[in-house]
Amino acid sequence: MFFTIGFVGMVVLCLGLGIALGLSPEMPSPAKQPEVRAPAPRSAFFGPEVAAAIEATRDPQAVALALALLERHVRQEQVAVESFILRPSLAPLRSRTSSPLVN
Amino acid sequence: MPALDSFERVDLFRGLPASGLEALAALGTPQHVDSGRILFELGTQAETFYVVQEGRIDLTMPIELFGHPEDAFMEEVNRGGMLGWSALVPPNHYTMSARVAVDGEVLAWKGAAVRELMARDKDLAVVLLDNLSAIVGQRLSRMQALWIRELQRTLSTKLK
């Protein structure tokens, strides 16, 4: 009787130790949990397609591409602004450009 | 000493008498500038201003890309254009960075030397400050319009 209780106690102890050490196949350790990634913050400046392309690649070519897009955007904005400088009115402040960063 | 005829197309010097132009020419230093050179950086002490004689200078502002600051194009300055006017205006901190985009030549003036000249020659000072006000005012108008356009876009998106 005492032997049986001692054996059962030993089995329970071993199972508990195994679970504690992460050896049980039924209990994945927290480190093995699939990583839950927070959604990327939505860019307030770039359009969704450009923002997604930037998020996907982070190499020097991507940086150069982003800077080239920015320069094109700024130049297009400046053209729109020049007409406001020459003749201030509402229209040039609301006109749209073909910049991919905001379309 | 730089040639005076090259001053005719410089907005900052418009309307100056020949004597004033000569005095300024005596203080200017021609410099050859190679592509990629940084003339000045945002936030640093503004001691020198420049007039582009040949080539092209890009004014840039830092913007964060992929977690790193990058110099983003804001404006280009071509022949006859002035940059670094902060050297003449307190608190004498550059408000943008300047990078040579196309090899060329600039004329450089120490702001302190030109301010001393202005203190001695009030007529010259009035014309220079008028021109400088116009240059700074145009920059302000452009930036205001750019800001309003951006604000308008944001409103159009958010209030749909």
XYZ file of N, CA and C in Angstrom:
789
model
N 0.830 -1.210 0.000
C 0.000 0.000 0.000
C 0.865 1.262 0.000
N 1.802 1.270 0.964
C 2.697 2.420 1.026
C 3.563 2.529 -0.222
N 3.914 1.333 -0.764
C 4.737 1.318 -1.972
C 3.973 1.924 -3.146
N 2.665 1.555 -3.253
C 1.830 2.063 -4.344
C 1.678 3.581 -4.257
N 1.387 4.067 -3.054
C 1.221 5.521 -2.871
C 2.522 6.242 -3.190
N 3.640 5.663 -2.764
C 4.948 6.265 -3.039
C 5.243 6.300 -4.527
N 4.849 5.231 -5.246
C 5.091 5.183 -6.688
C 4.269 6.231 -7.423
N 2.964 6.279 -7.018
C 2.081 7.286 -7.646
C 2.598 8.696 -7.374
N 3.052 8.920 -6.138
C 3.586 10.248 -5.785
C 4.802 10.596 -6.625
N 5.659 9.580 -6.850
C 6.856 9.805 -7.659
C 6.504 10.156 -9.108
N 5.460 9.444 -9.649
C 5.021 9.721 -11.032
C 4.495 11.149 -11.140
N 3.654 11.546 -10.166
C 3.100 12.914 -10.174
C 4.224 13.940 -10.089
N 5.209 13.668 -9.245
C 6.332 14.596 -9.089
C 7.118 14.742 -10.392
N 7.358 13.601 -11.070
C 8.107 13.646 -12.331
C 7.337 14.410 -13.400
N 5.998 14.164 -13.458
C 5.182 14.882 -14.448
C 5.224 16.388 -14.190
N 5.111 16.743 -12.915
C 5.147 18.171 -12.546
C 6.469 18.796 -12.910
N 7.541 18.070 -12.669
C 8.876 18.588 -12.997
C 9.046 18.754 -14.516
N 8.509 17.732 -15.230
C 8.616 17.805 -16.698
C 7.882 19.006 -17.252
N 6.687 19.241 -16.716
C 5.907 20.405 -17.186
C 6.638 21.703 -16.858
N 7.200 21.724 -15.644
C 7.894 22.949 -15.217
C 9.099 23.233 -16.115
N 9.751 22.182 -16.605
C 10.932 22.385 -17.459
C 10.575 22.508 -18.940
N 9.304 22.459 -19.226
C 8.905 22.634 -20.614
C 9.146 21.394 -21.453
N 9.153 20.227 -20.834
C 9.433 19.009 -21.591
C 8.174 18.332 -22.103
N 7.035 18.785 -21.647
C 5.799 18.134 -22.055
C 5.395 18.584 -23.449
N 5.097 17.630 -24.341
C 4.686 18.026 -25.695
C 3.322 18.687 -25.713
N 2.522 18.447 -24.660
C 1.184 19.055 -24.678
C 1.202 20.521 -24.246
N 2.295 20.961 -23.605
C 2.330 22.319 -23.038
C 3.466 23.117 -23.678
N 3.250 23.727 -24.822
C 4.334 24.503 -25.436
C 4.777 25.647 -24.526
N 6.083 25.849 -24.502
C 6.606 26.917 -23.660
C 6.218 28.270 -24.248
N 6.196 29.293 -23.393
C 5.821 30.620 -23.901
C 6.718 31.076 -25.052
N 8.001 30.645 -25.012
C 8.923 31.075 -26.065
C 8.535 30.513 -27.422
N 7.802 29.400 -27.404
C 7.438 28.784 -28.680
C 6.100 29.267 -29.203
N 5.454 30.122 -28.443
C 4.177 30.664 -28.892
C 4.390 31.446 -30.179
N 3.468 31.280 -31.133
C 3.612 32.087 -32.355
C 3.610 33.578 -32.023
N 4.528 34.307 -32.662
C 4.679 35.734 -32.359
C 3.492 36.516 -32.896
N 2.890 37.276 -32.028
C 1.773 38.120 -32.459
C 2.335 39.501 -32.758
N 2.319 39.891 -34.024
C 2.904 41.181 -34.415
C 1.842 42.253 -34.440
N 2.191 43.349 -33.826
C 1.267 44.485 -33.865
C 1.202 45.000 -35.296
N 0.043 45.432 -35.733
C -0.025 45.970 -37.088
C 0.876 47.191 -37.219
N 1.515 47.291 -38.397
C 2.411 48.432 -38.623
C 1.612 49.717 -38.528
N 2.193 50.760 -37.910
C 1.461 52.022 -37.821
C 1.194 52.581 -39.207
N -0.005 53.070 -39.360
C -0.372 53.612 -40.662
C 0.330 54.944 -40.873
N 0.974 55.066 -42.023
C 1.694 56.292 -42.313
C 0.721 57.429 -42.572
N 1.012 58.560 -41.969
C 0.145 59.717 -42.181
C 0.560 60.481 -43.432
N 1.735 60.126 -43.968
C 2.269 60.901 -45.079
C 2.250 60.106 -46.371
N 2.805 58.878 -46.315
C 2.875 58.072 -47.524
C 1.514 57.458 -47.820
N 1.232 57.268 -49.093
C 0.055 56.527 -49.475
C 0.221 55.070 -49.081
N -0.885 54.298 -49.046
C -0.798 52.925 -48.533
C 0.157 52.039 -49.321
N 0.185 52.178 -50.661
C 1.052 51.306 -51.456
C 2.517 51.609 -51.200
N 2.851 52.890 -51.155
C 4.242 53.266 -50.916
C 4.663 52.865 -49.511
N 3.771 53.085 -48.538
C 4.093 52.722 -47.159
C 4.344 51.222 -47.053
N 3.532 50.432 -47.757
C 3.713 48.983 -47.705
C 5.045 48.592 -48.340
N 5.392 49.248 -49.441
C 6.673 48.930 -50.098
C 7.842 49.285 -49.202
N 7.716 50.399 -48.506
C 8.792 50.819 -47.602
C 8.920 49.842 -46.440
N 7.757 49.418 -45.914
C 7.792 48.472 -44.795
C 8.445 47.161 -45.218
N 8.179 46.750 -46.475
C 8.642 45.436 -46.916
C 10.153 45.387 -47.110
N 10.753 46.473 -47.486
C 12.189 46.447 -47.777
C 12.877 47.574 -47.019
N 14.009 47.237 -46.446
C 14.742 48.245 -45.685
C 16.209 48.207 -46.072
N 16.470 48.374 -47.349
C 17.867 48.350 -47.782
C 18.218 49.708 -48.402
N 19.496 49.917 -48.732
C 19.893 51.226 -49.266
C 19.117 51.634 -50.511
N 18.787 50.630 -51.334
C 18.019 50.964 -52.543
C 16.627 51.468 -52.171
N 16.074 50.878 -51.119
C 14.748 51.332 -50.675
C 14.832 52.760 -50.144
N 15.921 53.048 -49.426
C 16.110 54.408 -48.904
C 16.240 55.386 -50.071
N 17.059 55.010 -51.070
C 17.255 55.889 -52.230
C 15.937 56.103 -52.966
N 15.162 55.031 -53.084
C 13.867 55.135 -53.773
C 12.935 56.066 -53.009
N 12.894 55.896 -51.692
C 12.012 56.730 -50.875
C 12.433 58.199 -50.963
N 13.746 58.449 -50.943
C 14.226 59.830 -51.038
C 13.909 60.424 -52.407
N 14.014 59.598 -53.456
C 13.687 60.085 -54.806
C 12.195 60.406 -54.901
N 11.369 59.558 -54.289
C 9.926 59.828 -54.290
C 9.613 61.105 -53.524
N 10.314 61.268 -52.409
C 10.119 62.488 -51.614
C 10.500 63.726 -52.419
N 11.637 63.649 -53.115
C 12.084 64.813 -53.901
C 11.061 65.132 -54.987
N 10.564 64.088 -55.653
C 9.568 64.311 -56.696
C 8.308 64.943 -56.099
N 7.914 64.432 -54.958
C 6.725 64.969 -54.284
C 6.916 66.449 -53.937
N 8.081 66.766 -53.351
C 8.342 68.155 -52.947
C 8.361 69.069 -54.165
N 8.982 68.606 -55.248
C 9.036 69.444 -56.459
C 7.628 69.682 -57.015
N 6.797 68.657 -57.003
C 5.428 68.830 -57.499
C 4.634 69.785 -56.609
N 4.856 69.656 -55.309
C 4.186 70.561 -54.379
C 4.641 72.002 -54.608
N 5.939 72.163 -54.878
C 6.457 73.523 -55.084
C 5.873 74.160 -56.329
N 5.693 73.348 -57.374
C 5.064 73.879 -58.591
C 3.661 74.383 -58.264
N 2.924 73.586 -57.490
C 1.563 73.997 -57.109
C 1.602 75.279 -56.275
N 2.601 75.375 -55.417
C 2.690 76.526 -54.514
C 3.109 77.793 -55.266
N 3.912 77.639 -56.317
C 4.362 78.820 -57.065
C 3.176 79.596 -57.623
N 2.157 78.875 -58.078
C 1.007 79.594 -58.630
C 0.249 80.326 -57.522
N 0.307 79.785 -56.313
C -0.305 80.499 -55.179
C 0.480 81.771 -54.874
N 1.823 81.670 -54.950
C 2.656 82.840 -54.666
C 2.366 83.950 -55.685
N 2.238 83.554 -56.968
C 2.004 84.542 -58.018
C 0.607 85.159 -57.894
N -0.377 84.321 -57.579
C -1.765 84.813 -57.490
C -2.459 84.074 -56.350
N -2.377 84.634 -55.137
C -2.949 83.929 -53.983
C -4.457 83.711 -54.134
N -4.858 82.464 -54.036
C -6.274 82.119 -54.078
C -6.434 80.726 -53.485
N -7.682 80.292 -53.367
C -7.941 78.994 -52.739
C -7.535 77.827 -53.640
N -7.736 78.019 -54.949
C -7.559 76.891 -55.877
C -6.178 76.221 -55.786
N -5.073 76.990 -55.836
C -3.772 76.307 -55.787
C -3.521 75.605 -54.456
N -4.232 76.013 -53.424
C -4.044 75.361 -52.125
C -4.774 74.015 -52.068
N -5.722 73.821 -53.000
C -6.505 72.583 -52.973
C -6.213 71.682 -54.160
N -5.410 72.181 -55.119
C -5.166 71.386 -56.321
C -4.424 70.101 -55.969
N -4.634 69.068 -56.772
C -3.997 67.778 -56.525
C -2.821 67.604 -57.484
N -1.835 66.833 -57.033
C -0.729 66.478 -57.916
C -0.777 64.972 -58.140
N 0.100 64.503 -59.012
C 0.134 63.057 -59.284
C 1.122 62.346 -58.377
N 1.586 63.025 -57.328
C 2.578 62.410 -56.439
C 2.071 61.088 -55.872
N 2.870 60.016 -56.028
C 2.425 58.718 -55.494
C 2.435 58.688 -53.965
N 3.061 59.653 -53.351
C 3.137 59.638 -51.890
C 1.816 60.013 -51.233
N 0.956 60.681 -51.976
C -0.309 61.111 -51.372
C -1.515 60.617 -52.149
N -1.285 59.770 -53.146
C -2.420 59.247 -53.933
C -2.466 57.722 -53.831
N 38.966 88.975 -55.965
C 37.665 89.643 -55.774
C 36.715 89.234 -56.902
N 35.484 88.838 -56.578
C 34.552 88.419 -57.614
C 34.165 89.567 -58.549
N 33.852 89.198 -59.811
C 33.472 90.212 -60.798
C 32.094 90.781 -60.465
N 31.982 92.105 -60.604
C 30.726 92.770 -60.234
C 29.573 92.400 -61.158
N 29.900 92.116 -62.437
C 28.791 91.822 -63.358
C 28.034 90.554 -62.953
N 28.714 89.690 -62.188
C 28.020 88.471 -61.743
C 27.017 88.768 -60.633
N 27.067 89.992 -60.091
C 26.143 90.354 -59.005
C 24.771 90.798 -59.523
N 24.708 91.072 -60.827
C 23.460 91.646 -61.364
C 22.270 90.719 -61.177
N 22.535 89.421 -61.245
C 21.416 88.467 -61.159
C 21.193 87.960 -59.733
N 21.853 88.574 -58.774
C 21.713 88.121 -57.380
C 20.607 88.921 -56.700
N 19.571 88.210 -56.261
C 18.412 88.887 -55.656
C 18.818 89.746 -54.454
N 19.739 89.241 -53.673
C 20.123 89.960 -52.449
C 20.745 91.326 -52.748
N 21.372 91.441 -53.909
C 22.111 92.677 -54.218
C 21.342 93.614 -55.143
N 20.093 93.262 -55.461
C 19.301 94.065 -56.401
C 19.143 95.493 -55.871
N 19.424 96.465 -56.760
C 19.212 97.868 -56.404
C 20.360 98.514 -55.656
N 21.435 97.780 -55.435
C 22.572 98.374 -54.717
C 23.373 99.270 -55.652
N 23.867 100.409 -55.167
C 24.731 101.254 -55.996
C 26.076 100.571 -56.226
N 26.795 101.051 -57.215
C 28.083 100.427 -57.575
C 29.038 100.413 -56.385
N 29.014 101.489 -55.599
C 29.937 101.534 -54.457
C 29.632 100.423 -53.451
N 28.348 100.170 -53.255
C 27.945 99.108 -52.334
C 28.340 97.739 -52.861
N 28.149 97.559 -54.173
C 28.536 96.280 -54.777
C 30.045 96.055 -54.646
N 30.806 97.119 -54.850
C 32.266 96.988 -54.739
C 32.677 96.630 -53.315
N 32.022 97.273 -52.361
C 32.342 96.972 -50.957
C 32.021 95.524 -50.612
N 30.890 95.055 -51.137
C 30.521 93.655 -50.881
C 31.461 92.699 -51.607
N 31.818 93.061 -52.839
C 32.713 92.194 -53.613
C 34.040 92.005 -52.891
N 34.484 93.057 -52.229
C 35.768 92.973 -51.523
C 35.725 91.984 -50.363
N 34.516 91.720 -49.869
C 34.378 90.803 -48.730
C 34.069 89.361 -49.156
N 33.683 89.180 -50.422
C 33.280 87.849 -50.888
C 34.463 86.987 -51.300
N 34.323 85.704 -51.081
C 35.388 84.757 -51.430
C 34.828 83.683 -52.358
N 35.392 83.558 -53.580
C 34.923 82.482 -54.457
C 35.396 81.118 -53.950
N 34.545 80.149 -54.044
C 34.907 78.786 -53.634
C 34.391 77.803 -54.677
N 35.277 76.900 -55.111
C 34.811 75.806 -55.962
C 34.195 74.755 -55.060
N 33.062 74.222 -55.452
C 32.399 73.209 -54.604
C 32.105 71.964 -55.431
N 32.456 70.825 -54.857
C 32.235 69.545 -55.538
C 30.937 68.912 -55.062
N 30.355 68.152 -55.973
C 29.106 67.453 -55.661
C 29.253 66.599 -54.403
N 28.269 66.684 -53.546
C 28.269 65.891 -52.313
C 28.769 66.666 -51.101
N 29.450 67.769 -51.342
C 29.974 68.539 -50.199
C 28.820 69.161 -49.404
N 28.957 69.123 -48.096
C 27.966 69.766 -47.230
C 28.461 71.175 -46.919
N 27.688 72.169 -47.330
C 28.088 73.560 -47.062
C 27.770 73.940 -45.620
N 26.610 73.528 -45.157
C 26.276 73.745 -43.747
C 25.180 72.776 -43.337
N 25.030 72.645 -42.019
C 24.055 71.689 -41.498
C 23.030 72.383 -40.606
N 21.837 71.878 -40.665
C 20.725 72.388 -39.858
C 21.121 72.532 -38.385
N 20.804 73.676 -37.827
C 20.994 73.872 -36.382
C 22.377 74.354 -35.983
N 23.329 74.316 -36.912
C 24.684 74.754 -36.553
C 24.773 76.282 -36.619
N 25.824 76.812 -36.014
C 26.019 78.259 -35.982
C 26.173 78.788 -37.414
N 25.357 79.750 -37.767
C 25.395 80.284 -39.136
C 26.383 81.443 -39.205
N 27.518 81.200 -39.799
C 28.545 82.243 -39.911
C 28.700 82.754 -41.330
N 28.330 81.922 -42.304
C 28.617 82.251 -43.701
C 27.356 82.135 -44.539
N 27.162 83.075 -45.452
C 26.101 82.897 -46.442
C 26.720 82.843 -47.832
N 25.964 82.302 -48.775
C 26.518 81.988 -50.088
C 25.600 82.493 -51.200
N 26.221 82.794 -52.322
C 25.485 83.042 -53.553
C 26.035 82.067 -54.590
N 25.125 81.384 -55.273
C 25.549 80.386 -56.259
C 25.942 81.085 -57.557
N 27.147 80.802 -58.005
C 27.632 81.344 -59.282
C 27.436 80.326 -60.403
N 27.747 79.100 -60.121
C 27.560 78.001 -61.076
C 27.193 76.756 -60.276
N 26.489 75.834 -60.936
C 26.154 74.588 -60.271
C 24.812 74.667 -59.569
N 24.605 73.742 -58.654
C 23.317 73.694 -57.945
C 23.521 73.187 -56.522
N 22.859 73.854 -55.590
C 22.904 73.439 -54.187
C 21.495 73.001 -53.778
N 21.408 71.874 -53.107
C 20.119 71.408 -52.593
C 20.015 71.723 -51.105
N 18.880 72.281 -50.718
C 18.595 72.482 -49.294
C 17.790 71.285 -48.812
N 18.168 70.748 -47.690
C 17.534 69.522 -47.205
C 17.121 69.673 -45.743
N 16.203 68.803 -45.358
C 15.785 68.710 -43.951
C 15.848 67.240 -43.554
N 16.170 66.966 -42.290
C 16.220 65.564 -41.882
C 14.821 64.975 -41.760
N 14.683 63.763 -42.242
C 13.413 63.050 -42.126
C 13.751 61.610 -41.763
N 12.921 60.992 -40.934
C 13.236 59.633 -40.501
C 12.702 58.616 -41.500
N 13.605 57.782 -42.006
C 13.236 56.709 -42.925
C 13.794 55.413 -42.377
N 12.956 54.426 -42.214
C 13.382 53.119 -41.699
C 14.118 53.255 -40.371
N 13.721 54.210 -39.578
C 14.328 54.364 -38.261
C 15.613 55.153 -38.251
N 16.006 55.683 -39.408
C 17.252 56.453 -39.453
C 16.991 57.824 -40.080
N 17.684 58.844 -39.608
C 17.501 60.163 -40.222
C 18.161 60.220 -41.603
N 17.451 60.762 -42.548
C 17.987 60.951 -43.904
C 17.737 62.396 -44.307
N 18.595 62.918 -45.173
C 18.407 64.275 -45.661
C 17.438 64.254 -46.839
N 16.290 64.841 -46.650
C 15.278 64.866 -47.703
C 15.316 66.210 -48.417
N 15.201 66.164 -49.733
C 15.224 67.367 -50.566
C 14.071 68.302 -50.201
N 14.373 69.583 -50.072
C 13.340 70.577 -49.799
C 13.294 71.663 -50.870
N 14.461 72.028 -51.388
C 14.506 73.172 -52.306
C 15.848 73.166 -53.015
N 15.897 73.645 -54.260
C 17.194 73.769 -54.923
C 17.519 75.241 -55.136
N 18.806 75.548 -55.073
C 19.251 76.926 -55.296
C 20.203 76.911 -56.484
N 19.854 77.712 -57.480
C 20.648 77.760 -58.705
C 21.368 79.099 -58.828
N 21.965 79.302 -59.985
C 22.763 80.499 -60.257
C 22.031 81.774 -59.842
N 22.717 82.584 -59.054
C 22.129 83.845 -58.609
C 21.362 83.724 -57.302
N 21.071 82.495 -56.903
C 20.302 82.295 -55.675
C 21.180 82.389 -54.438
N 20.532 82.771 -53.334
C 21.255 82.934 -52.073
C 20.876 81.819 -51.114
N 21.811 81.401 -50.316
C 21.500 80.439 -49.256
C 22.333 80.759 -48.028
N 21.796 80.377 -46.883
C 22.505 80.625 -45.628
C 22.248 82.008 -45.069
N 21.041 82.559 -45.380
C 20.756 83.926 -44.894
C 20.708 84.006 -43.365
N 20.657 82.862 -42.715
C 20.678 82.871 -41.239
C 21.959 83.513 -40.703
N 22.986 83.581 -41.539
C 24.232 84.224 -41.112
C 24.042 85.723 -40.894
N 22.938 86.258 -41.461
C 22.678 87.695 -41.309
C 21.557 87.982 -40.325
N 20.870 86.920 -39.890
C 19.668 87.114 -39.083
C 19.798 86.364 -37.752
N 19.661 87.077 -36.628
C 19.682 86.367 -35.338
C 18.551 85.337 -35.299
N 18.714 84.207 -34.639
C 19.819 83.846 -33.745
C 21.003 83.176 -34.450
N 21.104 83.350 -35.743
C 22.252 82.839 -36.510
C 22.422 81.330 -36.385
N 21.327 80.629 -36.615
C 21.374 79.169 -36.714
C 20.812 78.783 -38.077
N 21.539 77.923 -38.778
C 21.022 77.484 -40.081
C 19.714 76.722 -39.886
N 18.726 77.011 -40.740
C 17.408 76.394 -40.599
C 17.215 75.213 -41.546
N 18.191 74.968 -42.408
C 18.192 73.790 -43.276
C 19.644 73.360 -43.437
N 19.840 72.216 -44.054
C 21.190 71.808 -44.438
C 21.359 72.077 -45.924
N 22.617 72.281 -46.357
C 22.890 72.564 -47.771
C 23.939 71.591 -48.286
N 23.591 70.926 -49.384
C 24.499 69.947 -49.982
C 24.671 70.281 -51.463
N 25.907 70.241 -51.934
C 26.176 70.539 -53.343
C 25.634 69.388 -54.194
N 24.709 69.719 -55.104
C 24.117 68.690 -55.970
C 24.851 68.604 -57.296
N 25.310 69.759 -57.806
C 26.047 69.798 -59.071
C 27.285 70.655 -58.851
N 28.457 70.134 -59.238
C 29.716 70.879 -59.083
C 29.561 72.312 -59.575
N 30.221 73.216 -58.932
C 30.129 74.598 -59.389
C 30.957 75.528 -58.543
N 30.497 76.766 -58.482
C 31.232 77.764 -57.714
C 30.243 78.613 -56.927
N 30.624 78.921 -55.713
C 29.805 79.813 -54.887
C 30.672 80.975 -54.419
N 30.006 82.051 -54.098
C 30.684 83.156 -53.412
C 30.268 83.089 -51.955
N 31.232 83.218 -51.074
C 30.944 83.088 -49.637
C 31.254 84.398 -48.926
N 30.360 84.775 -48.034
C 30.553 85.976 -47.205
C 30.404 85.612 -45.742
N 31.274 86.152 -44.923
C 31.087 86.033 -43.481
C 29.980 87.002 -43.065
N 28.970 86.480 -42.391
C 27.853 87.322 -41.986
C 28.306 88.491 -41.116
N 29.229 88.228 -40.213
C 29.684 89.279 -39.292
C 30.333 90.432 -40.059
N 31.109 90.093 -41.098
C 31.784 91.136 -41.877
C 30.777 91.994 -42.624
N 29.738 91.338 -43.169
C 28.722 92.104 -43.908
C 27.897 92.946 -42.941
N 27.641 92.444 -41.754
C 26.901 93.241 -40.761
C 27.706 94.475 -40.330
N 29.010 94.306 -40.237
C 29.849 95.479 -39.924
C 29.769 96.503 -41.041
N 29.803 95.999 -42.283
C 29.683 96.902 -43.434
C 28.335 97.631 -43.392
N 27.280 96.913 -43.059
C 25.949 97.516 -42.989
C 25.886 98.566 -41.876
N 26.585 98.319 -40.785
C 26.587 99.286 -39.677
C 27.275 100.592 -40.105
N 28.244 100.462 -40.999
C 28.959 101.666 -41.458
C 28.202 102.378 -42.571
N 27.497 101.603 -43.415
C 26.836 102.183 -44.590
C 25.334 101.907 -44.493
N 24.621 102.892 -43.924
C 23.190 102.678 -43.661
C 22.372 102.554 -44.952
N 22.758 103.280 -45.991
C 22.005 103.185 -47.250
C 22.101 101.774 -47.818
N 23.311 101.243 -47.779
C 23.513 99.869 -48.240
C 22.706 98.905 -47.371
N 22.699 99.171 -46.061
C 21.974 98.292 -45.133
C 20.486 98.252 -45.457
N 19.913 99.420 -45.778
C 18.481 99.471 -46.068
C 18.155 98.612 -47.289
N 18.954 98.757 -48.354
C 18.681 97.983 -49.575
C 18.882 96.491 -49.316
N 19.971 96.166 -48.628
C 20.233 94.755 -48.351
C 19.121 94.135 -47.509
N 18.685 94.873 -46.487
C 17.640 94.320 -45.609
C 16.299 94.226 -46.330
N 16.021 95.182 -47.243
C 14.806 95.076 -48.068
C 14.833 93.787 -48.880
N 15.965 93.564 -49.542
C 16.087 92.363 -50.382
C 16.018 91.096 -49.538
N 16.678 91.148 -48.386
C 16.680 89.984 -47.507
C 15.266 89.689 -47.002
N 14.533 90.752 -46.675
C 13.145 90.565 -46.220
C 12.307 89.895 -47.299
N 12.528 90.307 -48.547
C 11.773 89.700 -49.654
C 12.119 88.224 -49.788
N 13.398 87.907 -49.665
C 13.829 86.508 -49.794
C 13.225 85.658 -48.671
N 13.325 86.158 -47.456
C 12.799 85.408 -46.301
C 11.270 85.342 -46.372
N 10.652 86.439 -46.800
C 9.195 86.469 -46.919
C 8.699 85.453 -47.943
N 9.420 85.318 -49.056
C 9.026 84.330 -50.066
C 9.129 82.923 -49.504
N 10.219 82.685 -48.760
C 10.373 81.363 -48.132
C 9.185 81.098 -47.199
N 8.804 82.106 -46.421
C 7.693 81.949 -45.477
C 6.386 81.663 -46.214
N 6.147 82.421 -47.289
C 4.905 82.218 -48.052
C 4.843 80.818 -48.630
N 5.981 80.349 -49.161
C 6.003 78.993 -49.732
C 5.699 77.956 -48.658
N 6.363 78.124 -47.513
C 6.172 77.138 -46.450
C 4.730 77.158 -45.933
N 4.154 78.354 -45.839
C 2.756 78.451 -45.393
C 1.830 77.736 -46.376
N 2.083 77.983 -47.667
C 1.227 77.359 -48.679
C 1.404 75.843 -48.666
N 2.639 75.386 -48.511
C 2.884 73.938 -48.439
C 2.157 73.337 -47.238
N 2.203 74.045 -46.130
C 1.564 73.562 -44.906
C 0.053 73.510 -45.069
N -0.528 74.544 -45.682
C -1.976 74.566 -45.876
C -2.400 73.440 -46.820
N -1.595 73.201 -47.859
C -1.922 72.096 -48.770
C -1.933 70.763 -48.017
N -0.947 70.587 -47.164
C -0.868 69.341 -46.397
C -2.061 69.231 -45.443
N -2.388 70.360 -44.807
C -3.523 70.377 -43.888
C -4.822 70.070 -44.636
N -4.954 70.667 -45.825
C -6.152 70.447 -46.634
C -6.306 68.974 -46.994
N -5.174 68.345 -47.349
C -5.202 66.915 -47.687
C -5.626 66.077 -46.485
N -5.066 66.427 -45.332
C -5.413 65.676 -44.123
C -6.898 65.813 -43.814
N -7.404 67.035 -43.904
C -8.826 67.261 -43.637
C -9.699 66.510 -44.628
N -9.307 66.549 -45.902
C -10.101 65.872 -46.928
C -10.164 64.382 -46.655
N -9.078 63.830 -46.114
C -9.040 62.392 -45.828
C -9.845 62.067 -44.583
N -9.662 62.875 -43.539
C -10.279 62.552 -42.252
C -11.762 62.872 -42.209
N -12.190 63.875 -42.948
C -13.585 64.323 -42.846
C -14.445 63.827 -44.003
N -13.997 62.776 -44.667
C -14.782 62.225 -45.770
C -16.127 61.721 -45.280
